[in-house]
XYZ file of C-alpha atoms in Angstrom:
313
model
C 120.184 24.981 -119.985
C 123.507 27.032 -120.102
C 121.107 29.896 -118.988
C 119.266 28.052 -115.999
C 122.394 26.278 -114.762
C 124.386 29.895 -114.725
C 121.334 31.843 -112.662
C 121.004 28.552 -110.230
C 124.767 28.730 -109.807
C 124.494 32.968 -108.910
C 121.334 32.156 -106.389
C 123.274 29.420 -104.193
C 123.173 30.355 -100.102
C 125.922 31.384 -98.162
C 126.121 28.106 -96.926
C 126.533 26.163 -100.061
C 122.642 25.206 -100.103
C 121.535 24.743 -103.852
C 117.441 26.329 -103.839
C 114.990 24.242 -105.220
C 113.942 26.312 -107.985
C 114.334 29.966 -109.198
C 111.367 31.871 -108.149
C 107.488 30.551 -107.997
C 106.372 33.443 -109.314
C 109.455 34.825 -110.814
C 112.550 34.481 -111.791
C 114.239 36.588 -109.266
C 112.849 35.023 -105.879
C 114.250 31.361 -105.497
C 112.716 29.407 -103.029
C 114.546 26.430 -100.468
C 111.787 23.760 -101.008
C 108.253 23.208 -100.329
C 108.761 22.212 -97.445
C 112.014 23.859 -96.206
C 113.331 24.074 -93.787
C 114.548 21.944 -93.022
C 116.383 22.197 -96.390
C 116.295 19.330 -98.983
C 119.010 16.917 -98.907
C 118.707 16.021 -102.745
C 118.932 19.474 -104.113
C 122.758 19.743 -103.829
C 123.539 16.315 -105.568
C 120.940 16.806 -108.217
C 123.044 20.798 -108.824
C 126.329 18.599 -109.377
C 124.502 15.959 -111.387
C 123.509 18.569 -114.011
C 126.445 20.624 -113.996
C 128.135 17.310 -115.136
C 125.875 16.456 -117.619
C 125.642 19.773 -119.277
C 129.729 19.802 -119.722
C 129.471 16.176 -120.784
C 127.248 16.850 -123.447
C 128.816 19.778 -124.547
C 133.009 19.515 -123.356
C 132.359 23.325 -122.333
C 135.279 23.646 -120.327
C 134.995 27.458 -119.754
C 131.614 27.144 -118.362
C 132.782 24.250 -115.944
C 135.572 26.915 -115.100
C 133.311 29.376 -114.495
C 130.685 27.591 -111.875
C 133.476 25.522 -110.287
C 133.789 27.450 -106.817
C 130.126 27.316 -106.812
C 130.011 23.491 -106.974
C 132.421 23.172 -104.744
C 131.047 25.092 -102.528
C 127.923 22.981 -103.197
C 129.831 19.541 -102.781
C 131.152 20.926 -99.357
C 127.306 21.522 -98.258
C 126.212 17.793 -99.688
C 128.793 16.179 -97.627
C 127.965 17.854 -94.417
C 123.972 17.085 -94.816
C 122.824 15.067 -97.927
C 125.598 11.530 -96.823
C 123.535 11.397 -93.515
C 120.117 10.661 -94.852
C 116.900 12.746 -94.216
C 115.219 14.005 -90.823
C 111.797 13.018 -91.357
C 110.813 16.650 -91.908
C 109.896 16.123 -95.469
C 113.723 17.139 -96.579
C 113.825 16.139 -99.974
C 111.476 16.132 -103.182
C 109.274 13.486 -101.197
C 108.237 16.733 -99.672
C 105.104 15.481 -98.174
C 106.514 12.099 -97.119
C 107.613 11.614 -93.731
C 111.194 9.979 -94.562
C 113.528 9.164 -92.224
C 117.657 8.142 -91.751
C 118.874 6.658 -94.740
C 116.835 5.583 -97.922
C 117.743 4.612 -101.133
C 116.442 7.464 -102.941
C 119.009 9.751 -101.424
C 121.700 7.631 -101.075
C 121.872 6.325 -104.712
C 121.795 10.161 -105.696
C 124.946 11.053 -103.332
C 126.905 8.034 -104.767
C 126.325 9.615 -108.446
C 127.001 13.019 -107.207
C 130.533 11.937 -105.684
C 131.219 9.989 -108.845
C 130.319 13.285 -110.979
C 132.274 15.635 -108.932
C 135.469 13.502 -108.939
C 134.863 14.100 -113.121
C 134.196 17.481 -112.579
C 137.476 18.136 -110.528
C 139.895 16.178 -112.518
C 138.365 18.277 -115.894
C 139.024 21.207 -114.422
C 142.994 19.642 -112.742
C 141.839 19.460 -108.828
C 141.732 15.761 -109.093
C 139.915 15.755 -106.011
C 140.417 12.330 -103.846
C 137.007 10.641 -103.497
C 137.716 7.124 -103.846
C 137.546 6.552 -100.061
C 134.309 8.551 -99.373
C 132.738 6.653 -102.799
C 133.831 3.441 -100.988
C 132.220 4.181 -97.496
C 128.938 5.206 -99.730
C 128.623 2.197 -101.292
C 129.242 0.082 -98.520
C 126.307 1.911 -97.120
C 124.010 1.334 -100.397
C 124.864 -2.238 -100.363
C 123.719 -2.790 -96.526
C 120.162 -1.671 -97.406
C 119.933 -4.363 -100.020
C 117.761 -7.011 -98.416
C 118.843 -9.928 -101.090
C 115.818 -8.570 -103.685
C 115.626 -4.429 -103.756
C 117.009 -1.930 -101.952
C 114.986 -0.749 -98.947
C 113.006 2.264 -99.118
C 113.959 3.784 -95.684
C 113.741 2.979 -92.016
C 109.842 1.022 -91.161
C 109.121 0.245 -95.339
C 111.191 -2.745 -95.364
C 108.699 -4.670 -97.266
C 108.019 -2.048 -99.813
C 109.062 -1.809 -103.069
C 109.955 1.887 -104.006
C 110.327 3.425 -107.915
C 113.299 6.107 -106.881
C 115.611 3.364 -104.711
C 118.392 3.346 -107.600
C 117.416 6.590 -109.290
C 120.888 7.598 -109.202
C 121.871 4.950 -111.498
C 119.596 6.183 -114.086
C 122.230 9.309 -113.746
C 125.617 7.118 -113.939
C 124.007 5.395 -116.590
C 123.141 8.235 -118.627
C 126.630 9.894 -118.167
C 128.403 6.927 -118.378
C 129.988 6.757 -115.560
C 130.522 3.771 -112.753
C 127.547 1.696 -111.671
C 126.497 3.002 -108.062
C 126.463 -0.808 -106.858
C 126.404 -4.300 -107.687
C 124.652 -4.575 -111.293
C 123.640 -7.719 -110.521
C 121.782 -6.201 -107.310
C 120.622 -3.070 -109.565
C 119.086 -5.446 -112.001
C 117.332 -7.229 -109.386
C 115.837 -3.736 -107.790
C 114.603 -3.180 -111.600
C 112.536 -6.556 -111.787
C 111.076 -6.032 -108.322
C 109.902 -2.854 -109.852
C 108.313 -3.921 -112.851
C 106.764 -7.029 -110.890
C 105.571 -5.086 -107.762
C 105.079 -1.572 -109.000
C 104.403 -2.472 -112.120
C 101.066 -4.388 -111.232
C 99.955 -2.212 -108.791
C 97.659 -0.364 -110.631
C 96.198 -0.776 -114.340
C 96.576 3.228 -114.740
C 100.183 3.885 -113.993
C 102.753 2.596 -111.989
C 102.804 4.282 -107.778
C 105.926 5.012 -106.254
C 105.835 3.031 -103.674
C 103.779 -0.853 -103.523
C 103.966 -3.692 -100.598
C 105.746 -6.645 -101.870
C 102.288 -8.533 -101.726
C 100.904 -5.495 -104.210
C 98.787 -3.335 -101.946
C 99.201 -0.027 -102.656
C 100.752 2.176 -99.956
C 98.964 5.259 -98.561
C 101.489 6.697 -96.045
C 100.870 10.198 -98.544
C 99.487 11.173 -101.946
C 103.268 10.922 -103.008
C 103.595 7.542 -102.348
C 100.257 6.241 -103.740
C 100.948 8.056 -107.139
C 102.937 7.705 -109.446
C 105.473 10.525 -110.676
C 105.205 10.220 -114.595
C 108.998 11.397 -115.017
C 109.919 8.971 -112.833
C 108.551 6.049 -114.244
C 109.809 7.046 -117.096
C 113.684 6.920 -115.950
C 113.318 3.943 -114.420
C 111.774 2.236 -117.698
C 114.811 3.617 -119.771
C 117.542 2.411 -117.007
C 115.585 -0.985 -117.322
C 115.827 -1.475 -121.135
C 119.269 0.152 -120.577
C 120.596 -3.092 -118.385
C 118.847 -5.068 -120.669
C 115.299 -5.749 -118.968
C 113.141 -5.900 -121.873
C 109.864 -5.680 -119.636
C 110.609 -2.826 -118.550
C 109.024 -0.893 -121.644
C 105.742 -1.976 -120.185
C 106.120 0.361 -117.340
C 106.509 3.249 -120.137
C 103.631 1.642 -122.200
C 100.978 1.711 -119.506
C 101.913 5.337 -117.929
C 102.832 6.921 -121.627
C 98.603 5.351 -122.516
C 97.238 6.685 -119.397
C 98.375 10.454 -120.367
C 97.393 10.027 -124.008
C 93.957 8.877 -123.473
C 93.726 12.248 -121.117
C 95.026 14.286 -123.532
C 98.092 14.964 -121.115
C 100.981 14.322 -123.937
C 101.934 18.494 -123.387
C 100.259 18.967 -119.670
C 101.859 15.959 -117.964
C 101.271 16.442 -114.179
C 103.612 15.771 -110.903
C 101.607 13.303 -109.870
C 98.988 10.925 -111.098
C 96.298 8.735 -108.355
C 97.134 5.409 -108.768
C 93.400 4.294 -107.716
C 91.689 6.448 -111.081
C 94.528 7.302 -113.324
C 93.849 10.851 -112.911
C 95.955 14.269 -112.276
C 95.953 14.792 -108.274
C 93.177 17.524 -108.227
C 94.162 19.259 -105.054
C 97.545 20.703 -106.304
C 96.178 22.274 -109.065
C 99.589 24.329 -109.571
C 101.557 21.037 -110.830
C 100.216 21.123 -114.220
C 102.994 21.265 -116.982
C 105.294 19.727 -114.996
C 109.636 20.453 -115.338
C 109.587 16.069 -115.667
C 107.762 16.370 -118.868
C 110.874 15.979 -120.856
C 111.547 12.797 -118.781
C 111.256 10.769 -121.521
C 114.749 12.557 -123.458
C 116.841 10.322 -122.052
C 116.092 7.918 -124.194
C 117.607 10.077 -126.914
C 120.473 12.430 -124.910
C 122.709 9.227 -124.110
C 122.887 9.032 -127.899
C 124.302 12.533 -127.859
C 126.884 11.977 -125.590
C 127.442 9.206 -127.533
C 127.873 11.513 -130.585
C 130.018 13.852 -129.265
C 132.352 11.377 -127.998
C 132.503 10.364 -131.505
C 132.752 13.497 -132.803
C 136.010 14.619 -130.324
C 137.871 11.142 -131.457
C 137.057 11.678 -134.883
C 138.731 15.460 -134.354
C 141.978 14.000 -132.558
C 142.955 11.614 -135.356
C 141.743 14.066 -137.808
Protein backbone atom coordinates (compact mmCIF):
# COMPACT_ATOMS: atom_id res chain seq x y z
CA UNK A 1 0.00 0.00 0.00
CA UNK A 2 3.15 2.08 1.00
CA UNK A 3 4.11 1.34 -2.70
CA UNK A 4 0.72 2.39 -4.46
CA UNK A 5 0.12 5.39 -2.20
CA UNK A 6 3.95 6.71 -2.98
CA UNK A 7 3.53 6.25 -7.10
CA UNK A 8 -0.22 7.88 -6.81
CA UNK A 9 1.36 10.67 -4.79
CA UNK A 10 4.44 11.15 -7.80
CA UNK A 11 1.52 10.99 -10.71
CA UNK A 12 -0.73 13.93 -9.17
CA UNK A 13 -1.48 16.94 -11.99
CA UNK A 14 -0.17 20.21 -11.91
CA UNK A 15 -3.26 21.28 -10.64
CA UNK A 16 -3.57 19.19 -7.58
CA UNK A 17 -5.99 16.61 -9.46
CA UNK A 18 -5.48 13.06 -7.85
CA UNK A 19 -5.89 10.38 -11.30
CA UNK A 20 -8.16 7.73 -10.92
CA UNK A 21 -5.88 4.95 -11.21
CA UNK A 22 -2.24 4.28 -12.33
CA UNK A 23 -2.28 3.12 -15.82
CA UNK A 24 -5.07 0.69 -17.60
CA UNK A 25 -2.66 -1.05 -19.19
CA UNK A 26 0.33 -0.16 -17.20
CA UNK A 27 1.71 1.14 -14.54
CA UNK A 28 3.25 4.14 -16.04
CA UNK A 29 0.14 5.79 -17.89
CA UNK A 30 -2.45 7.01 -15.19
CA UNK A 31 -5.62 7.88 -16.41
CA UNK A 32 -8.25 11.02 -15.01
CA UNK A 33 -11.44 8.81 -14.96
CA UNK A 34 -13.63 7.01 -17.23
CA UNK A 35 -15.29 9.52 -17.94
CA UNK A 36 -13.00 12.58 -17.50
CA UNK A 37 -13.14 15.27 -18.12
CA UNK A 38 -14.68 16.66 -16.59
CA UNK A 39 -12.47 15.32 -13.74
CA UNK A 40 -13.95 13.31 -10.78
CA UNK A 41 -14.84 15.16 -7.78
CA UNK A 42 -14.32 12.07 -5.37
CA UNK A 43 -10.86 11.17 -6.40
CA UNK A 44 -9.13 13.90 -4.31
CA UNK A 45 -11.02 13.11 -0.97
CA UNK A 46 -10.74 9.41 -1.42
CA UNK A 47 -6.32 10.31 -1.99
CA UNK A 48 -6.56 12.06 1.59
CA UNK A 49 -8.80 9.35 3.02
CA UNK A 50 -6.09 6.71 2.38
CA UNK A 51 -3.15 8.64 3.06
CA UNK A 52 -4.78 8.90 6.59
CA UNK A 53 -5.54 5.55 7.01
CA UNK A 54 -2.28 4.14 5.92
CA UNK A 55 -0.38 6.48 8.71
CA UNK A 56 -3.11 5.52 11.14
CA UNK A 57 -2.52 2.05 10.84
CA UNK A 58 0.97 2.24 10.79
CA UNK A 59 2.09 5.89 12.91
CA UNK A 60 4.61 6.22 9.82
CA UNK A 61 5.38 9.65 10.37
CA UNK A 62 8.22 9.88 7.76
CA UNK A 63 6.03 8.72 5.06
CA UNK A 64 3.24 11.32 6.08
CA UNK A 65 6.32 13.78 5.88
CA UNK A 66 7.20 12.74 2.77
CA UNK A 67 3.66 13.00 0.68
CA UNK A 68 2.54 16.04 2.71
CA UNK A 69 3.01 18.85 -0.06
CA UNK A 70 1.35 16.46 -2.28
CA UNK A 71 -1.81 16.27 -0.14
CA UNK A 72 -1.87 19.54 0.33
CA UNK A 73 -1.66 20.30 -2.81
CA UNK A 74 -4.49 17.75 -3.23
CA UNK A 75 -6.69 19.33 -0.35
CA UNK A 76 -6.23 22.78 -2.17
CA UNK A 77 -7.75 21.08 -5.51
CA UNK A 78 -10.79 19.30 -3.33
CA UNK A 79 -11.79 22.55 -1.95
CA UNK A 80 -11.91 24.42 -5.15
CA UNK A 81 -14.09 21.50 -7.01
CA UNK A 82 -15.13 18.41 -4.90
CA UNK A 83 -17.30 21.08 -1.80
CA UNK A 84 -19.48 22.22 -4.83
CA UNK A 85 -21.04 18.97 -5.83
CA UNK A 86 -20.90 17.33 -9.35
CA UNK A 87 -21.79 18.78 -12.96
CA UNK A 88 -23.86 16.14 -14.26
CA UNK A 89 -21.06 15.06 -16.59
CA UNK A 90 -20.59 11.78 -14.92
CA UNK A 91 -17.73 13.45 -12.49
CA UNK A 92 -17.29 10.96 -10.01
CA UNK A 93 -17.12 6.99 -9.72
CA UNK A 94 -20.97 7.06 -10.71
CA UNK A 95 -19.26 7.52 -14.00
CA UNK A 96 -22.16 6.59 -16.08
CA UNK A 97 -24.76 8.33 -13.90
CA UNK A 98 -25.93 11.61 -14.79
CA UNK A 99 -25.48 13.34 -11.19
CA UNK A 100 -26.02 16.64 -10.56
CA UNK A 101 -25.30 19.71 -7.66
CA UNK A 102 -24.94 18.26 -4.44
CA UNK A 103 -25.54 14.52 -3.38
CA UNK A 104 -24.80 12.70 -0.51
CA UNK A 105 -22.32 10.47 -1.92
CA UNK A 106 -19.88 13.29 -2.42
CA UNK A 107 -20.64 15.33 0.25
CA UNK A 108 -20.33 12.70 3.08
CA UNK A 109 -16.82 11.89 1.43
CA UNK A 110 -15.61 15.74 1.62
CA UNK A 111 -16.77 15.96 5.30
CA UNK A 112 -14.37 12.79 6.08
CA UNK A 113 -11.70 14.16 3.93
CA UNK A 114 -11.66 17.63 5.91
CA UNK A 115 -11.85 15.70 9.15
CA UNK A 116 -8.71 13.49 7.92
CA UNK A 117 -6.68 16.31 6.72
CA UNK A 118 -7.10 18.41 9.91
CA UNK A 119 -5.34 14.85 11.48
CA UNK A 120 -3.01 14.81 8.89
CA UNK A 121 -1.83 18.51 9.45
CA UNK A 122 -1.71 18.60 13.14
CA UNK A 123 0.61 15.04 12.87
CA UNK A 124 2.79 16.58 10.84
CA UNK A 125 2.55 20.45 13.28
CA UNK A 126 0.49 22.65 10.52
CA UNK A 127 -2.53 22.39 12.65
CA UNK A 128 -4.42 23.53 9.83
CA UNK A 129 -7.84 25.50 10.87
CA UNK A 130 -10.81 23.53 9.48
CA UNK A 131 -13.30 23.75 12.07
CA UNK A 132 -15.22 26.49 10.21
CA UNK A 133 -15.18 24.88 6.70
CA UNK A 134 -16.17 21.27 8.65
CA UNK A 135 -19.04 23.37 10.12
CA UNK A 136 -20.37 24.94 6.80
CA UNK A 137 -20.09 21.10 5.39
CA UNK A 138 -22.16 19.73 7.72
CA UNK A 139 -24.66 22.23 7.77
CA UNK A 140 -24.88 21.36 4.15
CA UNK A 141 -25.14 17.38 4.83
CA UNK A 142 -27.77 17.98 7.33
CA UNK A 143 -30.10 20.12 4.82
CA UNK A 144 -30.35 17.12 2.46
CA UNK A 145 -31.73 15.01 5.24
CA UNK A 146 -35.43 14.80 4.48
CA UNK A 147 -36.43 13.51 8.24
CA UNK A 148 -35.64 9.56 7.01
CA UNK A 149 -32.25 9.36 4.62
CA UNK A 150 -30.24 11.62 3.11
CA UNK A 151 -31.21 12.56 -0.45
CA UNK A 152 -29.47 11.12 -3.27
CA UNK A 153 -29.05 14.33 -5.40
CA UNK A 154 -31.15 16.96 -7.10
CA UNK A 155 -34.73 15.05 -8.92
CA UNK A 156 -34.16 11.43 -6.65
CA UNK A 157 -35.76 12.78 -3.68
CA UNK A 158 -37.72 9.71 -3.13
CA UNK A 159 -34.91 7.34 -3.62
CA UNK A 160 -33.09 5.56 -1.32
CA UNK A 161 -29.30 5.43 -2.30
CA UNK A 162 -26.45 2.72 -0.78
CA UNK A 163 -23.34 5.44 -0.98
CA UNK A 164 -25.43 8.60 0.80
CA UNK A 165 -23.23 8.25 4.13
CA UNK A 166 -20.33 6.32 2.64
CA UNK A 167 -18.06 8.66 4.21
CA UNK A 168 -19.01 7.58 7.55
CA UNK A 169 -18.01 4.13 6.86
CA UNK A 170 -14.43 6.11 6.58
CA UNK A 171 -14.75 8.19 10.03
CA UNK A 172 -15.90 5.14 11.43
CA UNK A 173 -13.16 3.03 10.42
CA UNK A 174 -10.48 5.66 11.43
CA UNK A 175 -12.12 6.67 14.30
CA UNK A 176 -12.62 9.84 13.85
CA UNK A 177 -15.89 12.32 14.31
CA UNK A 178 -19.26 11.19 13.01
CA UNK A 179 -19.93 13.22 9.65
CA UNK A 180 -23.55 14.12 11.09
CA UNK A 181 -26.17 13.47 13.45
CA UNK A 182 -25.83 9.60 14.48
CA UNK A 183 -29.15 9.53 15.17
CA UNK A 184 -29.84 10.73 11.41
CA UNK A 185 -26.91 8.25 10.17
CA UNK A 186 -28.65 5.42 11.86
CA UNK A 187 -31.82 6.24 10.33
CA UNK A 188 -30.12 6.45 6.58
CA UNK A 189 -28.80 2.77 7.58
CA UNK A 190 -32.41 1.28 8.27
CA UNK A 191 -33.84 2.94 5.17
CA UNK A 192 -31.14 1.00 3.50
CA UNK A 193 -31.61 -2.30 4.74
CA UNK A 194 -35.56 -1.83 4.43
CA UNK A 195 -35.58 -0.26 0.89
CA UNK A 196 -32.42 -1.53 -0.69
CA UNK A 197 -32.32 -4.32 1.09
CA UNK A 198 -35.64 -5.83 -0.42
CA UNK A 199 -35.19 -4.73 -3.66
CA UNK A 200 -33.95 -7.63 -5.12
CA UNK A 201 -33.57 -11.39 -3.77
CA UNK A 202 -29.93 -11.46 -5.54
CA UNK A 203 -28.14 -8.53 -4.06
CA UNK A 204 -28.85 -5.32 -2.83
CA UNK A 205 -28.96 -2.12 -6.04
CA UNK A 206 -27.59 1.08 -5.33
CA UNK A 207 -30.21 2.97 -5.70
CA UNK A 208 -34.36 1.75 -4.90
CA UNK A 209 -37.70 4.09 -4.81
CA UNK A 210 -38.94 4.31 -1.36
CA UNK A 211 -42.02 2.16 -2.55
CA UNK A 212 -39.18 -0.64 -3.75
CA UNK A 213 -39.10 -0.33 -7.51
CA UNK A 214 -35.92 -0.60 -8.70
CA UNK A 215 -34.41 2.44 -10.43
CA UNK A 216 -33.11 2.31 -14.03
CA UNK A 217 -31.76 5.86 -14.63
CA UNK A 218 -28.20 3.56 -15.59
CA UNK A 219 -26.74 0.08 -15.14
CA UNK A 220 -24.97 1.76 -12.05
CA UNK A 221 -27.88 2.48 -10.33
CA UNK A 222 -29.87 -0.75 -10.93
CA UNK A 223 -26.83 -2.87 -9.65
CA UNK A 224 -25.45 -3.30 -6.95
CA UNK A 225 -21.59 -2.58 -6.26
CA UNK A 226 -20.54 -5.71 -4.11
CA UNK A 227 -17.81 -3.54 -2.16
CA UNK A 228 -20.23 -1.28 -1.43
CA UNK A 229 -22.72 -3.23 0.11
CA UNK A 230 -20.33 -4.56 1.90
CA UNK A 231 -19.21 -1.15 3.77
CA UNK A 232 -22.40 -0.23 4.36
CA UNK A 233 -23.28 -3.71 6.13
CA UNK A 234 -20.10 -3.29 8.40
CA UNK A 235 -20.95 0.60 9.27
CA UNK A 236 -24.49 -0.91 10.10
CA UNK A 237 -23.41 -3.63 12.61
CA UNK A 238 -20.81 -0.96 13.56
CA UNK A 239 -23.74 1.58 14.99
CA UNK A 240 -25.29 -1.28 16.25
CA UNK A 241 -27.97 -2.33 13.48
CA UNK A 242 -27.95 -5.93 13.80
CA UNK A 243 -29.96 -6.40 10.40
CA UNK A 244 -27.67 -5.10 8.69
CA UNK A 245 -25.61 -8.48 8.31
CA UNK A 246 -28.42 -9.53 6.06
CA UNK A 247 -27.35 -7.14 3.44
CA UNK A 248 -23.77 -9.01 3.61
CA UNK A 249 -25.57 -12.45 3.83
CA UNK A 250 -27.61 -12.16 0.66
CA UNK A 251 -24.78 -10.37 -1.63
CA UNK A 252 -21.73 -12.56 0.08
CA UNK A 253 -24.50 -16.00 -1.20
CA UNK A 254 -25.09 -14.55 -4.51
CA UNK A 255 -21.13 -14.55 -5.36
CA UNK A 256 -20.58 -17.94 -3.74
CA UNK A 257 -23.18 -19.79 -5.55
CA UNK A 258 -21.33 -18.17 -8.86
CA UNK A 259 -18.21 -19.15 -7.85
CA UNK A 260 -17.23 -15.31 -7.63
CA UNK A 261 -15.52 -15.55 -3.93
CA UNK A 262 -11.85 -14.52 -5.95
CA UNK A 263 -13.51 -12.82 -9.30
CA UNK A 264 -15.96 -10.47 -7.55
CA UNK A 265 -17.18 -8.00 -10.26
CA UNK A 266 -17.93 -3.99 -10.22
CA UNK A 267 -21.21 -4.52 -10.66
CA UNK A 268 -23.84 -7.15 -10.31
CA UNK A 269 -27.79 -6.84 -12.27
CA UNK A 270 -30.05 -6.59 -9.68
CA UNK A 271 -32.93 -8.25 -11.97
CA UNK A 272 -30.65 -11.91 -12.39
CA UNK A 273 -27.93 -11.75 -9.87
CA UNK A 274 -25.41 -11.89 -12.49
CA UNK A 275 -21.91 -10.05 -13.42
CA UNK A 276 -22.93 -7.03 -15.90
CA UNK A 277 -21.85 -8.83 -19.18
CA UNK A 278 -21.14 -5.79 -21.27
CA UNK A 279 -18.06 -4.52 -19.27
CA UNK A 280 -16.33 -7.51 -19.49
CA UNK A 281 -13.00 -5.66 -18.22
CA UNK A 282 -14.45 -5.30 -14.47
CA UNK A 283 -13.72 -8.74 -13.50
CA UNK A 284 -11.43 -9.00 -10.33
CA UNK A 285 -12.45 -5.99 -9.12
CA UNK A 286 -9.90 -3.40 -6.62
CA UNK A 287 -13.44 -3.66 -4.04
CA UNK A 288 -12.80 -7.28 -3.60
CA UNK A 289 -11.09 -6.73 -0.34
CA UNK A 290 -14.20 -4.72 0.71
CA UNK A 291 -15.02 -6.97 3.16
CA UNK A 292 -11.36 -6.14 5.41
CA UNK A 293 -12.84 -3.70 7.19
CA UNK A 294 -14.38 -5.80 9.23
CA UNK A 295 -10.96 -6.86 10.47
CA UNK A 296 -8.52 -3.48 9.85
CA UNK A 297 -10.53 -1.40 12.60
CA UNK A 298 -9.25 -4.14 14.89
CA UNK A 299 -5.75 -3.19 13.81
CA UNK A 300 -5.95 0.22 14.49
CA UNK A 301 -7.31 -0.87 17.44
CA UNK A 302 -4.11 -2.90 18.10
CA UNK A 303 -1.74 -0.51 17.42
CA UNK A 304 -3.27 1.99 19.56
CA UNK A 305 -2.78 -0.55 22.14
CA UNK A 306 0.40 -1.38 21.26
CA UNK A 307 1.81 2.62 21.32
CA UNK A 308 0.11 3.00 25.04
CA UNK A 309 1.46 -0.12 26.11
CA UNK A 310 5.12 1.37 24.76
CA UNK A 311 4.62 4.86 26.62
CA UNK A 312 4.06 3.40 30.09
CA UNK A 313 6.48 0.74 29.31
Amino acid sequence: EKSFLNLLSTYIREDGYVPHDLGYCSLDSPTDGTTAPPKWKDLNPTYILLIYRYYKITGDIEFLKSVYEKVKKAFEWELKFSRYGLEGKMDSAFDVTPIKGVNSYTLSLYIASLLAMREISKAIGDNLNLDEKIKEAKEAFEKIFNGKYFIAWEGMEDAVFLAQVFGEWWTTLLGLEPITDEEKIKSALRWIIKVNGNASKYCTPNLVKEDGKIVSLSPQTYSSWPRLVFAICWLSIEKGISEGLQLCEKEWQNLVSQGLVWDQPSRINSFNGLPDPVVSYLDHYIGSPSLWSFIVKKLINAEKENKEHEAMS
